[in-house]
Amino acid sequence: TYTFTVAGFKNSETSSTAASYVAPTCSSSYTTTTNVSSSPVSISCSGGSATNYSFTSNTANLTINKVTTLGITATTQTVNFGASISSLYATNGSAGYSTSALASGVINAMTFTYAGSGATTYASSTTPPSSPGTYSVTPSAVGFSTGSTNNYSNITYTAGTLTISANTLTITANSPSAITYGDATPANGYSTTGLGSGVISSLTYTYRGTGATSYGPSTTAPTNAGTYSITPGSVTFSTGSSSDYSGISYVAGSFTINQKTLTATPNAASVTYGDSTPNYSITVTGFANSESTSTAAGYIAPTCSSSNYTTSTNAATANITYTCTGGSANNYSITNSGSGAITINKATLTVTPDAQSVTYGQAAPTYTFTVAGFKNSETSSTAASYVAPTCSSSYTTTTNVSS
């Protein structure tokens, strides 16, 4: 608050008794952000009036004194491994400290120096540490966007403590989408929690069969159909080390190789009338890795049968078919498709003429014969549509006995 002295009154008058006295107003260019280096600042007064007086104003000086001491203390903080230390202690002066007696100054720069303390080894450096441990953090070299160091008679810097706590690192193997036997094995992958600023350079993966699948443990990826666990392990780091973590745990993923589907299609079959079993055969397609029915592990062929063929089904009967069911292999499922036609061929009968005799000059005898090869206990009398063969010879009534 500016004050002033008014001199020159007459008749023992004062500012209180002079007729119609109005006091002058005083001001200066000083603000709360005016630096000490600008001192002194001129104070001037203007205005003022009275009935019997005019006013002439002089000037005076406003002296700006330094703040006795500015105190800057680095904050004490505890963070997890991987936190951004440079954002906690900001060199642009936006974070990482508290002040006393800052007045109207605005800080825009600060240097922080870190050093290991206690059991933590870390040489004094302005580079923030990253490994778990305990560190002293000392501020220095403050800079101002408003105000300056000249505004303070003394600036003190007090260290704080930074504690970086070790995380528990968890590494979980990815669970890739299922593939089909014969497909390329997908690349391994993983996710992490608690990695912080560490960078993993390598992992091993161990495979084990699960459920009914027998496999491993092995670091070689399986290729046969089944279900498997994938467990990561033996992590190495390109940035950081295992000592940066309070513990490292590994979580398994899962991996499934599905059976590939084979298609079994019955071929056309044939059978001789009366035989018990047609000549069934199938064509199987869909093998992987150049395998076949002879080389596929655990291959068992489908079983084929006919629902409308019997040993008494007549030859050339139409629409006689067979189908197949079942079949299996370690790495394959089998789909039986369609039906096969069965052709019933005639059985062959053998006709053997019986031996005959005749007296010279007599008429030709009645020829007889024996028929062999009937099926199903049939005879010439019961075989369907049987027509006997006709027998003949070169004999005539004039054929000589010598012939």
CSV table of C-alpha atoms in Angstrom, one decimal:
chain,number,residue,atom,x,y,z
A,1,THR,CA,0.0,0.0,0.0
A,2,TYR,CA,1.6,3.2,-1.1
A,3,THR,CA,1.7,6.1,1.4
A,4,PHE,CA,2.7,9.8,0.8
A,5,THR,CA,3.3,13.0,2.6
A,6,VAL,CA,1.6,16.3,1.6
A,7,ALA,CA,3.5,19.5,2.4
A,8,GLY,CA,2.6,23.2,1.8
A,9,PHE,CA,-0.6,23.7,3.7
A,10,LYS,CA,-1.5,27.3,4.9
A,11,ASN,CA,-3.1,28.5,8.1
A,12,SER,CA,-2.2,25.4,10.0
A,13,GLU,CA,-4.5,23.4,7.7
A,14,THR,CA,-4.0,19.6,7.1
A,15,SER,CA,-5.5,17.1,4.7
A,16,SER,CA,-8.2,16.7,7.2
A,17,THR,CA,-9.2,20.4,7.4
A,18,ALA,CA,-8.4,21.8,4.0
A,19,ALA,CA,-11.6,22.7,2.1
A,20,SER,CA,-12.8,19.9,-0.3
A,21,TYR,CA,-9.5,18.0,0.0
A,22,VAL,CA,-9.2,14.9,-2.3
A,23,ALA,CA,-6.0,12.8,-1.8
A,24,PRO,CA,-3.8,12.0,-4.8
A,25,THR,CA,-3.4,8.3,-6.0
A,26,CYS,CA,0.0,6.7,-6.1
A,27,SER,CA,1.2,3.7,-8.3
A,28,SER,CA,4.2,1.9,-9.8
A,29,SER,CA,5.1,-0.7,-12.4
A,30,TYR,CA,5.8,-3.3,-9.7
A,31,THR,CA,3.9,-6.6,-9.9
A,32,THR,CA,4.4,-9.9,-7.9
A,33,THR,CA,6.5,-11.2,-10.8
A,34,THR,CA,8.9,-8.2,-11.0
A,35,ASN,CA,12.4,-9.5,-10.6
A,36,VAL,CA,14.8,-8.2,-7.9
A,37,SER,CA,17.1,-7.1,-10.8
A,38,SER,CA,14.5,-4.4,-11.7
A,39,SER,CA,14.8,-2.8,-8.3
A,40,PRO,CA,14.3,0.1,-7.5
A,41,VAL,CA,11.0,0.8,-9.1
A,42,SER,CA,9.7,4.4,-9.2
A,43,ILE,CA,6.5,5.3,-7.3
A,44,SER,CA,4.6,8.3,-8.6
A,45,CYS,CA,1.4,10.0,-7.5
A,46,SER,CA,-1.2,11.8,-9.5
A,47,GLY,CA,-4.5,13.6,-9.1
A,48,GLY,CA,-5.6,15.2,-5.8
A,49,SER,CA,-7.5,18.4,-5.4
A,50,ALA,CA,-8.7,21.0,-2.8
A,51,THR,CA,-10.5,24.3,-3.0
A,52,ASN,CA,-7.5,26.4,-2.1
A,53,TYR,CA,-4.6,24.3,-3.3
A,54,SER,CA,-3.1,22.9,-6.4
A,55,PHE,CA,-0.9,19.7,-6.3
A,56,THR,CA,2.7,19.1,-7.5
A,57,SER,CA,3.9,15.5,-7.1
A,58,ASN,CA,7.4,14.1,-6.5
A,59,THR,CA,8.6,10.5,-6.9
A,60,ALA,CA,10.0,7.9,-4.6
A,61,ASN,CA,11.6,4.4,-5.0
A,62,LEU,CA,10.2,1.0,-4.3
A,63,THR,CA,13.0,-1.4,-3.3
A,64,ILE,CA,12.4,-5.1,-4.1
A,65,ASN,CA,14.3,-7.3,-1.6
A,66,LYS,CA,15.3,-11.0,-2.3
A,67,VAL,CA,13.5,-13.9,-0.7
A,68,THR,CA,15.7,-15.1,2.0
A,69,THR,CA,15.9,-18.8,0.9
A,70,LEU,CA,14.2,-20.9,-1.7
A,71,GLY,CA,14.0,-24.6,-0.7
A,72,ILE,CA,13.6,-27.3,-3.4
A,73,THR,CA,13.2,-30.9,-2.2
A,74,ALA,CA,13.0,-34.0,-4.5
A,75,THR,CA,9.9,-36.0,-3.7
A,76,THR,CA,10.3,-39.5,-2.2
A,77,GLN,CA,8.5,-42.0,-4.4
A,78,THR,CA,8.1,-45.8,-4.7
A,79,VAL,CA,7.3,-47.3,-8.1
A,80,ASN,CA,7.2,-50.6,-9.8
A,81,PHE,CA,9.9,-51.8,-12.1
A,82,GLY,CA,9.2,-50.4,-15.6
A,83,ALA,CA,7.7,-47.1,-14.5
A,84,SER,CA,8.8,-44.0,-16.4
A,85,ILE,CA,11.3,-42.4,-14.0
A,86,SER,CA,11.9,-39.4,-16.3
A,87,SER,CA,8.2,-38.5,-16.0
A,88,LEU,CA,8.3,-38.8,-12.2
A,89,TYR,CA,11.3,-36.4,-12.0
A,90,ALA,CA,10.8,-34.1,-15.0
A,91,THR,CA,13.7,-32.0,-16.3
A,92,ASN,CA,11.1,-29.5,-17.5
A,93,GLY,CA,10.3,-28.8,-13.9
A,94,SER,CA,6.7,-30.1,-14.1
A,95,ALA,CA,7.1,-32.9,-11.5
A,96,GLY,CA,9.4,-34.5,-8.9
A,97,TYR,CA,9.9,-31.9,-6.2
A,98,SER,CA,8.3,-29.6,-3.7
A,99,THR,CA,9.3,-26.0,-2.8
A,100,SER,CA,9.2,-23.6,0.0
A,101,ALA,CA,9.3,-19.8,-0.4
A,102,LEU,CA,8.9,-20.0,-4.2
A,103,ALA,CA,6.8,-16.8,-4.1
A,104,SER,CA,5.6,-16.0,-7.6
A,105,GLY,CA,8.4,-17.8,-9.5
A,106,VAL,CA,7.5,-20.4,-12.1
A,107,ILE,CA,10.1,-23.2,-12.5
A,108,ASN,CA,10.6,-24.6,-16.0
A,109,ALA,CA,13.9,-26.6,-15.6
A,110,MET,CA,15.5,-28.9,-13.1
A,111,THR,CA,18.4,-31.3,-13.1
A,112,PHE,CA,18.0,-34.5,-11.1
A,113,THR,CA,21.0,-36.6,-10.2
A,114,TYR,CA,20.5,-40.2,-9.2
A,115,ALA,CA,22.8,-42.4,-7.1
A,116,GLY,CA,22.5,-45.9,-5.6
A,117,SER,CA,21.9,-46.0,-1.8
A,118,GLY,CA,22.1,-48.8,0.7
A,119,ALA,CA,22.7,-52.1,-1.1
A,120,THR,CA,22.0,-50.6,-4.5
A,121,THR,CA,25.1,-49.9,-6.7
A,122,TYR,CA,24.5,-47.1,-9.2
A,123,ALA,CA,27.1,-44.4,-10.0
A,124,SER,CA,26.0,-40.8,-9.7
A,125,SER,CA,24.3,-39.9,-12.9
A,126,THR,CA,21.6,-37.7,-14.4
A,127,THR,CA,20.4,-40.7,-16.4
A,128,PRO,CA,17.4,-42.2,-14.5
A,129,PRO,CA,17.9,-45.8,-13.2
A,130,SER,CA,15.7,-48.6,-14.4
A,131,SER,CA,16.7,-51.6,-12.3
A,132,PRO,CA,14.9,-52.4,-8.9
A,133,GLY,CA,16.7,-50.8,-6.0
A,134,THR,CA,16.9,-47.7,-3.7
A,135,TYR,CA,18.3,-44.4,-5.1
A,136,SER,CA,18.9,-40.9,-3.8
A,137,VAL,CA,17.5,-38.2,-6.1
A,138,THR,CA,19.1,-34.8,-5.8
A,139,PRO,CA,17.6,-31.7,-7.6
A,140,SER,CA,19.9,-28.9,-8.8
A,141,ALA,CA,20.3,-26.2,-11.5
A,142,VAL,CA,16.7,-24.8,-11.2
A,143,GLY,CA,15.5,-22.7,-14.1
A,144,PHE,CA,12.6,-20.2,-14.2
A,145,SER,CA,10.1,-19.2,-16.9
A,146,THR,CA,8.8,-16.5,-14.5
A,147,GLY,CA,11.3,-15.0,-12.0
A,148,SER,CA,15.0,-15.9,-11.7
A,149,THR,CA,17.6,-17.2,-9.3
A,150,ASN,CA,18.5,-13.5,-8.5
A,151,ASN,CA,15.2,-13.2,-6.7
A,152,TYR,CA,16.5,-15.4,-3.9
A,153,SER,CA,19.3,-14.8,-1.5
A,154,ASN,CA,19.9,-18.6,-1.3
A,155,ILE,CA,18.6,-21.8,-2.9
A,156,THR,CA,18.9,-25.1,-1.1
A,157,TYR,CA,18.4,-28.5,-2.7
A,158,THR,CA,17.4,-31.5,-0.6
A,159,ALA,CA,17.5,-35.1,-1.9
A,160,GLY,CA,14.6,-37.4,-2.0
A,161,THR,CA,14.5,-41.2,-2.2
A,162,LEU,CA,13.4,-43.3,-5.2
A,163,THR,CA,12.5,-46.9,-4.6
A,164,ILE,CA,12.0,-49.1,-7.7
A,165,SER,CA,10.2,-52.3,-6.6
A,166,ALA,CA,10.9,-55.6,-8.4
A,167,ASN,CA,7.9,-57.1,-10.2
A,168,THR,CA,6.8,-60.7,-10.5
A,169,LEU,CA,7.2,-61.5,-14.1
A,170,THR,CA,4.6,-63.9,-15.6
A,171,ILE,CA,5.2,-65.3,-19.1
A,172,THR,CA,2.2,-67.1,-20.6
A,173,ALA,CA,2.5,-69.1,-23.8
A,174,ASN,CA,0.0,-68.3,-26.5
A,175,SER,CA,-2.6,-70.9,-27.4
A,176,PRO,CA,-2.6,-71.0,-31.2
A,177,SER,CA,-5.7,-71.9,-33.2
A,178,ALA,CA,-6.1,-75.7,-33.8
A,179,ILE,CA,-4.5,-77.0,-37.0
A,180,THR,CA,-5.2,-80.2,-39.0
A,181,TYR,CA,-2.7,-83.1,-39.2
A,182,GLY,CA,-0.3,-82.3,-42.0
A,183,ASP,CA,-0.5,-78.5,-41.7
A,184,ALA,CA,2.5,-76.4,-40.8
A,185,THR,CA,3.1,-76.0,-37.0
A,186,PRO,CA,2.3,-72.4,-36.1
A,187,ALA,CA,5.0,-70.2,-34.6
A,188,ASN,CA,5.2,-69.9,-30.8
A,189,GLY,CA,4.4,-66.7,-29.0
A,190,TYR,CA,3.8,-65.4,-25.5
A,191,SER,CA,2.4,-62.6,-23.5
A,192,THR,CA,3.7,-61.1,-20.3
A,193,THR,CA,2.6,-59.2,-17.1
A,194,GLY,CA,5.1,-57.4,-15.0
A,195,LEU,CA,7.8,-57.2,-17.7
A,196,GLY,CA,8.4,-53.5,-17.1
A,197,SER,CA,11.3,-52.1,-19.2
A,198,GLY,CA,12.8,-55.6,-19.8
A,199,VAL,CA,13.1,-56.9,-23.3
A,200,ILE,CA,13.0,-60.7,-23.8
A,201,SER,CA,15.4,-62.1,-26.4
A,202,SER,CA,14.6,-65.8,-26.2
A,203,LEU,CA,12.5,-68.5,-24.6
A,204,THR,CA,12.3,-72.3,-24.8
A,205,TYR,CA,9.0,-74.1,-25.3
A,206,THR,CA,8.3,-77.6,-24.0
A,207,TYR,CA,5.5,-79.7,-25.3
A,208,ARG,CA,3.6,-82.4,-23.4
A,209,GLY,CA,0.7,-84.5,-24.4
A,210,THR,CA,-2.5,-83.9,-22.4
A,211,GLY,CA,-5.6,-86.1,-21.9
A,212,ALA,CA,-5.3,-89.2,-23.9
A,213,THR,CA,-2.3,-87.9,-25.9
A,214,SER,CA,1.1,-89.3,-25.0
A,215,TYR,CA,4.0,-87.1,-25.9
A,216,GLY,CA,7.1,-85.6,-24.4
A,217,PRO,CA,8.2,-83.6,-22.6
A,218,SER,CA,10.1,-82.4,-25.6
A,219,THR,CA,11.2,-79.1,-27.1
A,220,THR,CA,10.4,-80.5,-30.5
A,221,ALA,CA,6.9,-79.5,-31.7
A,222,PRO,CA,4.6,-82.4,-32.1
A,223,THR,CA,3.1,-83.4,-35.5
A,224,ASN,CA,0.6,-86.1,-34.7
A,225,ALA,CA,-3.0,-85.5,-34.0
A,226,GLY,CA,-3.7,-84.9,-30.3
A,227,THR,CA,-3.9,-82.2,-27.6
A,228,TYR,CA,-0.8,-80.7,-26.1
A,229,SER,CA,0.4,-78.2,-23.5
A,230,ILE,CA,3.1,-75.6,-24.4
A,231,THR,CA,5.1,-74.4,-21.5
A,232,PRO,CA,7.6,-71.5,-21.9
A,233,GLY,CA,10.9,-71.5,-19.9
A,234,SER,CA,14.5,-70.4,-19.7
A,235,VAL,CA,13.9,-66.8,-20.5
A,236,THR,CA,16.8,-64.6,-21.5
A,237,PHE,CA,16.9,-60.8,-21.8
A,238,SER,CA,18.4,-58.4,-24.3
A,239,THR,CA,17.5,-55.5,-21.9
A,240,GLY,CA,17.4,-56.1,-18.2
A,241,SER,CA,17.9,-59.5,-16.5
A,242,SER,CA,16.2,-62.0,-14.3
A,243,SER,CA,17.5,-60.2,-11.2
A,244,ASP,CA,15.2,-57.3,-12.0
A,245,TYR,CA,12.2,-59.5,-10.9
A,246,SER,CA,11.2,-60.8,-7.5
A,247,GLY,CA,10.1,-64.0,-9.3
A,248,ILE,CA,9.5,-65.4,-12.8
A,249,SER,CA,6.5,-67.7,-13.4
A,250,TYR,CA,5.6,-69.6,-16.6
A,251,VAL,CA,2.1,-70.4,-17.6
A,252,ALA,CA,1.4,-73.1,-20.2
A,253,GLY,CA,-0.7,-72.6,-23.3
A,254,SER,CA,-2.5,-75.3,-25.2
A,255,PHE,CA,-2.3,-76.6,-28.8
A,256,THR,CA,-4.5,-79.0,-30.7
A,257,ILE,CA,-3.7,-81.0,-33.9
A,258,ASN,CA,-7.0,-82.3,-35.3
A,259,GLN,CA,-7.3,-85.5,-37.3
A,260,LYS,CA,-7.4,-85.0,-41.0
A,261,THR,CA,-10.5,-86.4,-42.7
A,262,LEU,CA,-10.2,-89.3,-45.1
A,263,THR,CA,-13.0,-90.2,-47.6
A,264,ALA,CA,-13.6,-93.9,-48.2
A,265,THR,CA,-15.6,-94.6,-51.4
A,266,PRO,CA,-16.7,-98.2,-52.2
A,267,ASN,CA,-15.6,-99.4,-55.6
A,268,ALA,CA,-17.8,-101.5,-57.9
A,269,ALA,CA,-17.7,-105.2,-56.8
A,270,SER,CA,-18.5,-108.5,-58.4
A,271,VAL,CA,-19.5,-111.9,-57.1
A,272,THR,CA,-20.3,-115.3,-58.6
A,273,TYR,CA,-23.8,-116.5,-58.0
A,274,GLY,CA,-23.9,-118.5,-54.8
A,275,ASP,CA,-20.7,-117.2,-53.4
A,276,SER,CA,-20.9,-115.9,-49.8
A,277,THR,CA,-18.8,-112.7,-50.0
A,278,PRO,CA,-18.5,-110.2,-52.8
A,279,ASN,CA,-15.1,-108.8,-53.7
A,280,TYR,CA,-15.4,-105.6,-51.7
A,281,SER,CA,-12.8,-102.8,-52.2
A,282,ILE,CA,-12.6,-99.1,-51.4
A,283,THR,CA,-10.7,-96.1,-52.6
A,284,VAL,CA,-9.4,-93.9,-49.7
A,285,THR,CA,-8.5,-90.2,-50.5
A,286,GLY,CA,-7.2,-87.3,-48.3
A,287,PHE,CA,-3.9,-88.5,-47.0
A,288,ALA,CA,-1.2,-86.0,-45.9
A,289,ASN,CA,2.5,-86.3,-46.1
A,290,SER,CA,2.4,-88.8,-49.0
A,291,GLU,CA,0.9,-91.4,-46.7
A,292,SER,CA,-1.3,-94.3,-47.8
A,293,THR,CA,-3.4,-97.0,-46.3
A,294,SER,CA,-0.2,-99.0,-46.1
A,295,THR,CA,1.9,-96.4,-44.2
A,296,ALA,CA,-0.6,-94.3,-42.2
A,297,ALA,CA,-0.1,-95.0,-38.5
A,298,GLY,CA,-2.7,-97.2,-37.0
A,299,TYR,CA,-4.8,-97.5,-40.1
A,300,ILE,CA,-7.7,-99.9,-39.9
A,301,ALA,CA,-9.9,-100.2,-43.0
A,302,PRO,CA,-13.6,-99.7,-42.9
A,303,THR,CA,-15.9,-102.8,-42.8
A,304,CYS,CA,-18.1,-103.3,-45.9
A,305,SER,CA,-21.4,-105.2,-46.2
A,306,SER,CA,-24.5,-105.4,-48.3
A,307,SER,CA,-28.0,-105.3,-47.0
A,308,ASN,CA,-29.6,-106.8,-50.1
A,309,TYR,CA,-27.2,-109.4,-51.4
A,310,THR,CA,-27.4,-113.1,-50.3
A,311,THR,CA,-26.0,-116.3,-51.8
A,312,SER,CA,-29.4,-116.9,-53.4
A,313,THR,CA,-29.7,-113.5,-55.2
A,314,ASN,CA,-30.0,-114.3,-58.9
A,315,ALA,CA,-27.3,-113.3,-61.3
A,316,ALA,CA,-27.7,-110.0,-63.0
A,317,THR,CA,-30.2,-108.7,-60.4
A,318,ALA,CA,-30.2,-104.9,-60.6
A,319,ASN,CA,-29.6,-102.4,-57.7
A,320,ILE,CA,-27.6,-104.7,-55.5
A,321,THR,CA,-25.2,-102.5,-53.5
A,322,TYR,CA,-22.9,-102.4,-50.5
A,323,THR,CA,-21.8,-99.7,-48.1
A,324,CYS,CA,-18.9,-99.4,-45.6
A,325,THR,CA,-18.7,-98.2,-42.0
A,326,GLY,CA,-16.0,-97.6,-39.4
A,327,GLY,CA,-12.3,-97.5,-40.1
A,328,SER,CA,-9.7,-95.5,-38.2
A,329,ALA,CA,-6.2,-94.2,-38.1
A,330,ASN,CA,-4.1,-92.4,-35.5
A,331,ASN,CA,-4.0,-89.1,-37.4
A,332,TYR,CA,-7.2,-89.4,-39.5
A,333,SER,CA,-10.9,-89.7,-39.2
A,334,ILE,CA,-12.7,-91.6,-41.9
A,335,THR,CA,-15.9,-90.5,-43.7
A,336,ASN,CA,-17.5,-93.4,-45.6
A,337,SER,CA,-19.2,-92.0,-48.7
A,338,GLY,CA,-21.8,-93.5,-51.0
A,339,SER,CA,-22.3,-97.1,-52.0
A,340,GLY,CA,-20.8,-99.6,-54.4
A,341,ALA,CA,-22.6,-101.6,-57.0
A,342,ILE,CA,-22.4,-105.4,-56.9
A,343,THR,CA,-22.5,-107.3,-60.2
A,344,ILE,CA,-23.6,-110.9,-59.7
A,345,ASN,CA,-22.1,-113.1,-62.4
A,346,LYS,CA,-23.4,-116.5,-63.4
A,347,ALA,CA,-21.8,-119.5,-61.8
A,348,THR,CA,-20.3,-122.0,-64.3
A,349,LEU,CA,-21.9,-125.4,-64.7
A,350,THR,CA,-19.8,-128.3,-66.2
A,351,VAL,CA,-21.7,-130.7,-68.4
A,352,THR,CA,-20.0,-134.1,-68.9
A,353,PRO,CA,-21.6,-136.6,-71.3
A,354,ASP,CA,-22.0,-140.1,-70.0
A,355,ALA,CA,-20.3,-143.0,-71.9
A,356,GLN,CA,-22.7,-144.9,-74.3
A,357,SER,CA,-22.6,-148.1,-76.4
A,358,VAL,CA,-24.6,-149.2,-79.4
A,359,THR,CA,-24.8,-152.3,-81.7
A,360,TYR,CA,-23.8,-151.7,-85.3
A,361,GLY,CA,-26.7,-150.7,-87.4
A,362,GLN,CA,-28.9,-149.6,-84.5
A,363,ALA,CA,-30.2,-146.1,-84.2
A,364,ALA,CA,-28.3,-143.6,-82.1
A,365,PRO,CA,-28.8,-144.1,-78.4
A,366,THR,CA,-30.3,-141.5,-76.1
A,367,TYR,CA,-27.5,-139.4,-74.8
A,368,THR,CA,-27.2,-138.6,-71.1
A,369,PHE,CA,-24.9,-136.4,-69.2
A,370,THR,CA,-23.9,-135.2,-65.7
A,371,VAL,CA,-24.1,-131.5,-64.7
A,372,ALA,CA,-21.8,-130.3,-61.9
A,373,GLY,CA,-21.3,-126.9,-60.3
A,374,PHE,CA,-24.7,-126.1,-58.9
A,375,LYS,CA,-24.8,-123.6,-55.9
A,376,ASN,CA,-27.1,-123.5,-52.9
A,377,SER,CA,-27.9,-127.3,-53.2
A,378,GLU,CA,-29.7,-126.6,-56.4
A,379,THR,CA,-30.1,-129.2,-59.2
A,380,SER,CA,-31.2,-129.2,-62.8
A,381,SER,CA,-34.7,-129.5,-61.4
A,382,THR,CA,-34.5,-126.5,-59.1
A,383,ALA,CA,-32.2,-124.1,-60.8
A,384,ALA,CA,-34.1,-121.1,-62.0
A,385,SER,CA,-35.0,-121.2,-65.7
A,386,TYR,CA,-32.8,-124.3,-66.2
A,387,VAL,CA,-32.8,-125.5,-69.9
A,388,ALA,CA,-30.8,-128.7,-70.4
A,389,PRO,CA,-28.1,-128.8,-73.0
A,390,THR,CA,-28.5,-130.9,-76.2
A,391,CYS,CA,-26.0,-133.8,-76.9
A,392,SER,CA,-25.0,-135.2,-80.3
A,393,SER,CA,-22.3,-137.2,-81.9
A,394,SER,CA,-21.0,-138.2,-85.4
A,395,TYR,CA,-22.5,-141.7,-85.1
A,396,THR,CA,-24.9,-143.0,-87.8
A,397,THR,CA,-26.3,-146.4,-88.4
A,398,THR,CA,-23.6,-147.0,-91.0
A,399,THR,CA,-20.7,-146.1,-88.7
A,400,ASN,CA,-18.3,-149.0,-88.7
A,401,VAL,CA,-17.4,-150.7,-85.4
A,402,SER,CA,-13.8,-149.9,-86.3
A,403,SER,CA,-14.7,-146.2,-85.8
